Short mmCIF file of C-alpha atoms in Angstrom, two decimals:
data_model
loop_
_atom_site.label_atom_id
_atom_site.label_comp_id
_atom_site.label_asym_id
_atom_site.label_seq_id
_atom_site.Cartn_x
_atom_site.Cartn_y
_atom_site.Cartn_z
CA MET A 1 -34.02 53.12 -53.86
CA ARG A 2 -33.94 56.61 -54.37
CA ARG A 3 -32.86 57.64 -57.38
CA LYS A 4 -31.88 61.16 -55.91
CA SER A 5 -29.47 59.19 -53.17
CA PHE A 6 -27.63 56.39 -55.18
CA THR A 7 -24.25 56.04 -54.43
CA ALA A 8 -21.66 53.74 -56.00
CA MET A 9 -21.19 50.23 -54.28
CA VAL A 10 -18.44 48.83 -52.68
CA ALA A 11 -16.30 47.08 -55.49
CA THR A 12 -14.29 44.53 -53.49
CA THR A 13 -14.45 43.19 -49.71
CA ALA A 14 -10.95 44.75 -48.96
CA ALA A 15 -11.33 47.23 -45.90
CA LEU A 16 -11.63 50.78 -47.31
CA GLY A 17 -9.77 53.77 -45.55
CA ILE A 18 -12.59 55.42 -43.97
CA VAL A 19 -13.81 54.57 -40.75
CA LEU A 20 -16.27 56.23 -38.70
CA THR A 21 -16.16 57.19 -35.08
CA ALA A 22 -19.16 55.26 -34.58
CA CYS A 23 -17.03 51.85 -35.47
CA GLY A 24 -14.88 51.85 -32.15
CA ARG A 25 -17.78 52.54 -30.06
CA ALA A 26 -20.10 49.62 -31.63
CA GLY A 27 -16.86 47.47 -30.74
CA GLU A 28 -18.38 48.06 -27.04
CA SER A 29 -21.10 46.31 -27.68
CA ASP A 30 -18.82 42.97 -27.78
CA GLY A 31 -19.99 41.56 -31.40
CA GLY A 32 -22.97 43.72 -31.21
CA GLY A 33 -25.16 42.00 -28.37
CA GLY A 34 -22.97 41.72 -25.69
CA GLY A 35 -24.76 40.97 -22.68
CA GLY A 36 -25.04 42.72 -19.28
CA ALA A 37 -24.96 41.89 -15.80
CA ASP A 38 -27.94 39.51 -14.24
CA GLY A 39 -31.30 41.39 -14.76
CA GLU A 40 -30.10 43.71 -17.70
CA ALA A 41 -31.45 43.40 -20.99
CA THR A 42 -28.97 42.37 -23.93
CA GLU A 43 -27.65 45.10 -26.06
CA LEU A 44 -28.42 45.18 -30.02
CA THR A 45 -26.52 47.29 -31.72
CA MET A 46 -28.13 48.50 -35.20
CA TRP A 47 -26.54 50.52 -37.87
CA THR A 48 -28.70 52.23 -40.64
CA HIS A 49 -28.27 54.37 -43.67
CA SER A 50 -31.12 56.62 -42.88
CA ALA A 51 -29.18 59.43 -41.13
CA GLY A 52 -30.09 61.87 -44.12
CA ASN A 53 -33.97 60.62 -44.58
CA PRO A 54 -36.00 61.78 -41.34
CA ALA A 55 -39.33 60.31 -42.61
CA GLU A 56 -37.39 56.70 -42.83
CA LEU A 57 -35.76 57.38 -39.42
CA GLU A 58 -38.77 58.29 -37.69
CA VAL A 59 -40.64 55.14 -38.32
CA TYR A 60 -37.21 53.08 -37.36
CA GLU A 61 -37.15 55.32 -33.70
CA LYS A 62 -40.87 54.17 -33.44
CA ILE A 63 -40.13 50.44 -34.00
CA VAL A 64 -37.17 49.99 -32.17
CA ALA A 65 -39.12 52.21 -28.92
CA ASP A 66 -42.16 49.31 -29.40
CA PHE A 67 -39.79 46.47 -29.13
CA ASN A 68 -37.74 47.86 -26.22
CA ASP A 69 -41.04 48.36 -24.55
CA SER A 70 -42.80 45.32 -25.40
CA GLN A 71 -40.03 42.77 -23.68
CA ASP A 72 -37.40 43.10 -21.16
CA GLY A 73 -34.82 40.43 -22.64
CA TYR A 74 -33.11 42.99 -25.76
CA GLU A 75 -32.53 46.80 -25.98
CA VAL A 76 -32.07 47.54 -29.49
CA VAL A 77 -29.48 50.80 -29.69
CA MET A 78 -29.70 52.58 -32.98
CA GLU A 79 -27.08 54.46 -34.74
CA SER A 80 -27.63 56.20 -38.21
CA PHE A 81 -24.92 57.05 -41.10
CA PRO A 82 -25.67 59.39 -44.58
CA GLN A 83 -25.77 57.07 -46.78
CA GLY A 84 -22.72 58.38 -48.79
CA ALA A 85 -20.59 57.13 -45.62
CA TYR A 86 -22.28 53.97 -44.73
CA ASN A 87 -21.04 51.55 -47.06
CA ASP A 88 -17.25 52.24 -46.03
CA ALA A 89 -18.08 52.32 -42.51
CA ILE A 90 -19.62 48.47 -42.81
CA VAL A 91 -16.47 47.47 -44.49
CA ALA A 92 -13.99 49.42 -42.22
CA ALA A 93 -16.02 47.59 -39.25
CA ALA A 94 -16.04 44.38 -40.61
CA ALA A 95 -12.44 44.43 -40.92
CA SER A 96 -11.40 45.54 -37.60
CA GLY A 97 -14.13 42.89 -35.80
CA ASP A 98 -16.67 45.62 -35.12
CA LEU A 99 -19.80 45.37 -36.79
CA PRO A 100 -23.74 45.75 -35.47
CA CYS A 101 -25.96 43.35 -34.92
CA LEU A 102 -28.10 44.47 -36.95
CA LEU A 103 -27.49 46.18 -40.06
CA ASP A 104 -29.19 47.19 -43.40
CA MET A 105 -27.62 47.37 -47.15
CA ASP A 106 -29.04 47.84 -50.47
CA GLY A 107 -30.64 44.59 -51.97
CA PRO A 108 -28.08 44.06 -54.75
CA ILE A 109 -24.72 43.98 -52.41
CA VAL A 110 -26.28 41.39 -50.22
CA PRO A 111 -24.81 38.44 -51.97
CA ASN A 112 -20.88 39.98 -51.92
CA TRP A 113 -21.79 40.68 -48.29
CA ALA A 114 -23.00 37.16 -47.41
CA TRP A 115 -19.55 35.82 -49.48
CA ALA A 116 -17.38 37.71 -47.52
CA GLY A 117 -18.65 36.91 -44.57
CA TYR A 118 -20.06 40.10 -43.09
CA ILE A 119 -24.18 38.55 -42.43
CA GLN A 120 -25.30 35.38 -41.63
CA PRO A 121 -28.21 33.41 -42.89
CA LEU A 122 -31.21 35.30 -41.86
CA GLY A 123 -33.07 32.41 -40.11
CA LEU A 124 -36.48 34.41 -39.68
CA ASP A 125 -39.95 32.76 -39.71
CA PRO A 126 -41.03 31.38 -43.07
CA ALA A 127 -44.15 33.09 -42.43
CA VAL A 128 -42.35 36.14 -42.32
CA THR A 129 -40.24 36.04 -45.46
CA ASP A 130 -42.93 34.15 -47.30
CA ALA A 131 -45.38 36.91 -47.47
CA LEU A 132 -42.68 39.45 -48.42
CA LEU A 133 -42.71 40.25 -52.31
CA PRO A 134 -39.82 38.17 -53.78
CA THR A 135 -37.69 41.14 -54.73
CA ALA A 136 -37.73 42.69 -50.84
CA VAL A 137 -35.86 38.86 -49.68
CA GLY A 138 -32.27 38.95 -50.23
CA ARG A 139 -30.50 35.72 -51.07
CA TYR A 140 -26.90 34.12 -51.76
CA GLN A 141 -26.70 30.67 -52.90
CA ASP A 142 -30.27 29.74 -52.29
CA GLU A 143 -30.02 30.97 -48.43
CA ILE A 144 -31.94 33.88 -47.26
CA TYR A 145 -29.35 36.49 -45.77
CA SER A 146 -31.82 39.68 -45.71
CA ALA A 147 -35.79 41.00 -45.90
CA GLY A 148 -36.49 44.44 -46.23
CA TYR A 149 -39.77 46.51 -46.11
CA TRP A 150 -40.18 47.71 -49.29
CA ASP A 151 -39.34 47.97 -52.94
CA ALA A 152 -39.49 50.60 -55.62
CA ALA A 153 -40.61 50.53 -59.35
CA LEU A 154 -39.68 52.57 -62.67
CA ALA A 155 -42.49 53.70 -64.96
CA VAL A 156 -43.48 56.13 -67.89
CA PHE A 157 -44.82 59.07 -66.55
CA ALA A 158 -46.96 60.69 -69.38
CA ARG A 159 -49.85 63.36 -69.46
CA GLN A 160 -53.09 61.84 -70.91
CA SER A 161 -53.93 65.11 -72.83
CA VAL A 162 -50.52 64.99 -74.27
CA LEU A 163 -50.97 61.70 -75.79
CA ASP A 164 -54.44 62.01 -76.68
CA GLU A 165 -53.57 65.25 -78.38
CA ASN A 166 -50.52 63.66 -80.58
CA GLY A 167 -52.38 60.35 -81.34
CA ILE A 168 -50.58 58.11 -79.29
CA ARG A 169 -51.97 54.53 -78.05
CA VAL A 170 -51.99 54.58 -74.29
CA PRO A 171 -50.39 51.37 -73.40
CA THR A 172 -51.92 49.42 -70.52
CA PHE A 173 -50.18 46.81 -68.57
CA GLU A 174 -52.22 44.05 -70.92
CA GLU A 175 -50.72 45.76 -74.26
CA PRO A 176 -47.29 47.34 -73.43
CA TRP A 177 -45.87 49.89 -76.00
CA THR A 178 -44.04 48.04 -78.68
CA GLN A 179 -40.24 49.27 -79.19
CA GLU A 180 -41.26 50.83 -82.70
CA GLU A 181 -44.47 51.87 -81.08
CA PHE A 182 -42.38 53.82 -78.66
CA ASP A 183 -39.65 55.01 -81.19
CA GLU A 184 -42.91 56.76 -83.00
CA ALA A 185 -44.16 58.26 -80.11
CA LEU A 186 -40.81 59.91 -79.10
CA THR A 187 -40.56 61.46 -83.10
CA THR A 188 -44.17 62.32 -82.72
CA LEU A 189 -43.34 64.14 -79.68
CA GLN A 190 -40.43 65.94 -80.47
CA GLY A 191 -42.40 67.09 -83.76
CA ALA A 192 -44.94 68.59 -81.55
CA GLY A 193 -42.27 70.91 -80.12
CA TYR A 194 -40.43 68.96 -77.29
CA GLU A 195 -37.30 69.52 -78.14
CA THR A 196 -36.29 66.66 -76.49
CA PRO A 197 -39.34 64.77 -75.33
CA LEU A 198 -37.61 61.92 -72.97
CA ASP A 199 -36.47 62.02 -69.59
CA ILE A 200 -34.62 58.86 -69.32
CA GLY A 201 -32.63 60.06 -66.39
CA ALA A 202 -29.20 59.91 -67.58
CA GLU A 203 -27.93 62.66 -66.12
CA ASP A 204 -27.71 60.90 -62.47
CA THR A 205 -24.63 58.45 -61.62
CA GLY A 206 -23.70 55.23 -59.90
CA GLU A 207 -25.93 52.61 -59.53
CA TRP A 208 -28.91 54.46 -61.20
CA TRP A 209 -27.76 53.01 -64.36
CA SER A 210 -27.62 49.32 -63.68
CA TYR A 211 -31.28 50.01 -62.21
CA ALA A 212 -32.66 52.14 -64.71
CA TYR A 213 -30.84 50.82 -68.25
CA SER A 214 -30.26 46.57 -67.40
CA PRO A 215 -33.89 46.29 -67.39
CA MET A 216 -34.10 47.75 -70.73
CA LEU A 217 -31.27 45.70 -71.85
CA GLN A 218 -33.19 42.61 -70.49
CA SER A 219 -36.13 43.52 -72.02
CA ALA A 220 -33.96 43.28 -75.27
CA GLY A 221 -32.69 40.02 -74.68
CA GLY A 222 -29.60 40.65 -73.06
CA ASP A 223 -28.27 40.71 -69.59
CA LEU A 224 -25.22 42.06 -66.83
CA ILE A 225 -24.31 38.33 -66.94
CA ASP A 226 -25.04 34.62 -68.11
CA ARG A 227 -27.19 33.91 -64.73
CA ASP A 228 -26.97 30.13 -65.34
CA THR A 229 -23.67 29.89 -64.23
CA MET A 230 -22.88 33.57 -62.77
CA LEU A 231 -19.46 32.73 -64.43
CA THR A 232 -19.25 34.79 -67.34
CA ALA A 233 -20.75 38.09 -68.83
CA ASP A 234 -19.98 36.66 -72.13
CA GLY A 235 -22.99 36.62 -74.96
CA ALA A 236 -25.22 38.36 -72.28
CA LEU A 237 -23.29 41.72 -72.15
CA ASN A 238 -21.91 42.00 -75.19
CA GLY A 239 -23.76 39.49 -77.41
CA PRO A 240 -26.31 40.11 -80.70
CA GLU A 241 -29.26 41.51 -78.61
CA ALA A 242 -27.01 43.46 -76.33
CA VAL A 243 -25.59 45.12 -79.18
CA GLU A 244 -28.50 45.85 -80.92
CA PHE A 245 -30.06 47.27 -77.54
CA PHE A 246 -26.88 49.74 -76.84
CA THR A 247 -27.09 50.83 -80.62
CA TRP A 248 -31.17 51.86 -80.18
CA PHE A 249 -29.93 53.34 -76.66
CA GLN A 250 -27.05 55.52 -78.68
CA GLY A 251 -29.85 56.44 -81.27
CA LEU A 252 -31.70 58.11 -78.62
CA PHE A 253 -29.12 60.72 -77.50
CA ASP A 254 -27.78 60.75 -81.44
CA GLN A 255 -31.09 61.90 -82.33
CA GLY A 256 -31.90 64.47 -79.26
CA LEU A 257 -35.19 62.31 -78.20
CA ALA A 258 -33.24 61.38 -75.01
CA SER A 259 -30.46 63.99 -73.33
CA ASP A 260 -27.89 63.92 -70.21
CA SER A 261 -28.13 67.36 -69.36
CA GLY A 262 -31.29 67.85 -66.96
CA GLU A 263 -31.88 67.79 -63.97
CA ILE A 264 -31.63 64.89 -61.28
CA GLY A 265 -35.47 64.27 -60.45
CA ASN A 266 -38.65 64.95 -62.41
CA GLU A 267 -39.22 68.65 -62.21
CA GLU A 268 -38.45 68.23 -66.25
CA PHE A 269 -41.55 66.41 -66.56
CA ASN A 270 -44.07 68.60 -63.92
CA ASN A 271 -42.64 71.69 -65.81
CA ASP A 272 -44.08 70.18 -69.02
CA GLU A 273 -40.65 70.73 -70.83
CA VAL A 274 -40.75 66.89 -71.86
CA ALA A 275 -43.71 64.63 -72.65
CA LEU A 276 -42.50 61.51 -71.08
CA SER A 277 -40.29 60.80 -68.02
CA TYR A 278 -38.76 57.39 -67.17
CA THR A 279 -38.79 57.89 -63.64
CA GLY A 280 -39.64 55.72 -60.05
CA VAL A 281 -42.29 55.74 -57.49
CA TRP A 282 -40.33 57.96 -55.21
CA ASN A 283 -41.22 60.97 -57.60
CA ALA A 284 -44.93 59.92 -58.32
CA MET A 285 -46.45 62.45 -55.13
CA ASP A 286 -44.62 65.62 -56.80
CA SER A 287 -45.76 64.85 -60.40
CA LEU A 288 -49.65 63.69 -59.06
CA ASP A 289 -49.40 67.18 -57.45
CA ALA A 290 -48.38 69.26 -60.49
CA VAL A 291 -50.39 67.12 -63.17
CA GLY A 292 -53.66 66.16 -61.05
CA ASP A 293 -55.76 63.89 -62.59
CA ASP A 294 -53.59 64.26 -66.05
CA LEU A 295 -50.97 62.10 -65.37
CA LEU A 296 -50.61 58.33 -66.45
CA ILE A 297 -48.28 55.91 -64.82
CA LEU A 298 -47.52 53.34 -67.95
CA PRO A 299 -45.36 50.46 -68.14
CA PRO A 300 -41.69 50.52 -69.90
CA PRO A 301 -42.11 49.44 -73.51
CA ASP A 302 -41.18 45.79 -74.69
CA LEU A 303 -38.38 45.77 -76.15
CA GLY A 304 -38.74 42.33 -77.47
CA ASN A 305 -38.86 40.10 -74.51
CA GLY A 306 -41.43 41.95 -72.15
CA PRO A 307 -40.92 44.77 -69.92
CA VAL A 308 -38.96 44.74 -67.29
CA ILE A 309 -38.10 46.55 -64.31
CA GLY A 310 -35.38 46.60 -61.48
CA GLY A 311 -36.18 44.72 -57.91
CA ALA A 312 -34.79 44.95 -54.68
CA SER A 313 -34.18 47.95 -52.64
CA TRP A 314 -32.43 48.08 -48.79
CA GLN A 315 -33.18 45.05 -46.55
CA TRP A 316 -32.00 44.38 -43.36
CA GLY A 317 -29.66 41.56 -41.98
CA ILE A 318 -27.68 39.73 -39.21
CA SER A 319 -24.13 40.25 -39.15
CA ALA A 320 -22.13 37.09 -38.52
CA GLU A 321 -20.29 38.77 -35.35
CA CYS A 322 -23.70 38.83 -33.76
CA ASP A 323 -23.54 37.16 -30.58
CA ALA A 324 -27.15 37.71 -29.72
CA ALA A 325 -28.53 36.49 -33.15
CA ASP A 326 -31.89 35.17 -31.56
CA GLY A 327 -32.51 38.56 -30.38
CA ALA A 328 -32.09 39.98 -33.33
CA ARG A 329 -34.41 37.47 -35.09
CA GLU A 330 -37.04 38.56 -32.16
CA TYR A 331 -36.69 42.23 -33.41
CA LEU A 332 -36.66 41.66 -36.52
CA GLU A 333 -39.84 39.27 -36.74
CA PHE A 334 -41.55 41.94 -34.60
CA SER A 335 -40.54 44.91 -37.25
CA PHE A 336 -42.39 43.53 -40.03
CA LYS A 337 -46.07 44.34 -38.91
CA PRO A 338 -48.37 45.46 -41.60
CA GLU A 339 -48.77 48.94 -40.19
CA TYR A 340 -44.99 49.66 -39.83
CA ILE A 341 -44.64 48.54 -43.65
CA ALA A 342 -47.07 50.89 -44.49
CA GLU A 343 -46.02 53.56 -42.56
CA PHE A 344 -42.23 53.24 -44.34
CA ALA A 345 -44.37 53.31 -47.48
CA ASP A 346 -46.14 56.52 -47.11
CA LYS A 347 -43.68 58.47 -45.31
CA GLN A 348 -41.04 57.45 -48.47
CA VAL A 349 -43.35 56.76 -51.21
CA VAL A 350 -42.25 53.07 -51.98
CA ILE A 351 -43.84 50.22 -52.99
CA PRO A 352 -45.28 47.99 -49.57
CA ALA A 353 -43.41 44.60 -49.68
CA MET A 354 -46.29 43.03 -47.48
CA ALA A 355 -50.12 42.83 -49.30
CA GLU A 356 -51.55 43.51 -46.36
CA ALA A 357 -49.73 46.73 -45.79
CA GLU A 358 -51.36 47.69 -49.02
CA GLU A 359 -54.57 48.31 -47.86
CA LEU A 360 -53.21 49.65 -44.81
CA SER A 361 -51.52 52.61 -47.03
CA GLU A 362 -52.90 55.81 -47.92
CA ASN A 363 -51.18 55.65 -51.80
CA PHE A 364 -50.71 51.59 -52.51
CA GLY A 365 -54.20 50.00 -51.93
CA GLU A 366 -56.69 49.33 -54.66
CA GLY A 367 -58.02 52.15 -56.24
CA ASP A 368 -55.33 54.57 -54.66
CA PRO A 369 -53.32 56.90 -56.80
CA LEU A 370 -49.95 55.17 -56.72
CA GLN A 371 -51.62 51.20 -56.77
CA PRO A 372 -50.24 50.96 -60.57
CA PHE A 373 -46.61 50.30 -59.10
CA VAL A 374 -47.74 47.38 -57.09
CA GLU A 375 -48.70 46.24 -60.29
CA LEU A 376 -45.59 47.27 -61.96
CA SER A 377 -43.79 45.10 -59.14
CA GLN A 378 -45.42 42.51 -59.49
CA ARG A 379 -45.34 41.92 -62.82
CA TYR A 380 -42.12 43.00 -64.06
CA ALA A 381 -39.49 43.55 -61.32
CA LEU A 382 -36.58 41.22 -61.98
CA GLU A 383 -33.73 41.46 -59.31
CA ARG A 384 -29.88 42.30 -60.12
CA PRO A 385 -27.91 39.31 -60.62
CA PRO A 386 -27.35 37.71 -57.09
CA THR A 387 -23.76 37.27 -57.24
CA PRO A 388 -20.91 38.92 -55.08
CA ALA A 389 -19.35 40.39 -57.97
CA TYR A 390 -22.48 42.76 -58.72
CA PRO A 391 -21.01 45.76 -57.46
CA VAL A 392 -17.65 45.22 -60.22
CA ILE A 393 -20.37 44.42 -63.01
CA SER A 394 -22.70 47.61 -61.70
CA SER A 395 -19.56 49.88 -62.26
CA VAL A 396 -18.67 48.35 -65.10
CA PHE A 397 -21.56 48.51 -66.87
CA GLU A 398 -22.22 52.51 -65.87
CA ARG A 399 -18.79 53.26 -67.66
CA ALA A 400 -19.34 51.27 -70.59
CA ALA A 401 -23.12 52.83 -71.13
CA LYS A 402 -21.95 56.22 -70.40
CA ASP A 403 -19.19 55.81 -73.16
CA ILE A 404 -21.36 54.46 -75.70
CA MET A 405 -24.35 57.37 -75.07
CA ASN A 406 -20.86 59.59 -75.72
CA GLY A 407 -20.45 57.99 -79.19
CA ALA A 408 -18.35 54.98 -78.29
CA ASP A 409 -18.42 52.05 -80.55
CA VAL A 410 -20.63 49.39 -79.75
CA GLN A 411 -19.55 45.90 -79.88
CA SER A 412 -15.89 46.86 -78.73
CA THR A 413 -16.80 48.94 -75.87
CA LEU A 414 -19.28 45.79 -74.38
CA ASP A 415 -16.29 43.18 -75.51
CA GLN A 416 -13.74 45.48 -72.96
CA ALA A 417 -17.00 45.55 -70.24
CA VAL A 418 -17.13 41.85 -70.43
CA GLN A 419 -13.26 41.68 -70.28
CA GLU A 420 -13.65 43.25 -66.77
CA ILE A 421 -15.99 41.22 -65.46
CA ASP A 422 -14.96 38.08 -66.48
CA ALA A 423 -11.39 38.78 -65.18
CA ASN A 424 -12.84 39.90 -61.83
CA ILE A 425 -14.79 36.63 -61.56
CA GLU A 426 -12.01 34.88 -62.28
CA SER A 427 -9.48 36.52 -59.78
CA ASN A 428 -11.86 35.51 -57.10
CA ASP A 429 -12.58 31.98 -58.03
CA GLY A 430 -15.82 32.41 -59.47
CA TYR A 431 -17.19 33.54 -55.89
CA GLY A 432 -18.33 30.52 -55.31
CA PHE A 433 -20.27 29.61 -58.13
#
């Protein structure tokens, strides 16, 4: 997941009004995989959100070409969309029966699309999915529906020299900063001349808010929903732990320790305008270029229940309409080669989802500069709640957290958020839970 390109997710499964012209072309393939005349390859239509990401698209084009050349039973035909329009295109295509055979989706939305009937159980060889990071495999009701080539991870970026000069302990994976230490570090750094010592990314919008800040809430003992039942947010999002966390979160802005007025990205840290940056792996190469060996990639603070970071990025599934699902599975199993996964990792600066790919990559193997992100993901990643209600939960959470940041009463704001989430779950008969 790239923070700079997060978009709001589909909140319901009702068809949206935006229908791209590509949707009509997909229908010509008869459910995404219509067979040709005798001796002709069966066409497998494939949609991706990657139109605005040439590095990612380049790897997909290579995989598709290699697969098409490797056999003559199937031909994958790929179409790429801008990410901002992609979810709308999928919802519209589902409503008109024009889904492609193969489609990618952001990990948290997998349960919603499975519940809505857009995608079918993946059915890949378990040897493939078992080799992936747990957060690179999408599930709904204990069934696998998707798998991805990479994941992302968040960390705190710092300069070794700045921490040393200010007598601040460098946290480790074994001993991260406590909340008290983190607060003291921010106060010390503010006193040392950093007017706003922490870039927390609050100027961003959309899915970034749930991805970045719900792990902090979880580290403090709260959550977005009761994960035991998936039927209510009561007690998780508005309980004592959540109120305490959001009171602290609000205080970061009240005290000027964090701000929502910066630039999206990591330039303020790279320019030494802030001392600490809560940011993602996708910004790491630019910071390495700017800071060099002085860069520290640190775990997030332990707010009471251990550090937590978000998990799950873009993954691939097979539409429920695909009439050539065996071919789609054959393509996907072909595509999960370590060399392809390593190429995705290096070209996009994301974590390879397969251990064998780590050593093939330039940046994520043992001793490589971005290897700490692999450990962060393995130690601390927690998927966003795997419920079809998640798009609504995420939207409500963002609005509530922003209101709190801007001074709203914490308890009443969280209570209202819980009411909205629970009403949505009840109106959809619990989404099958």
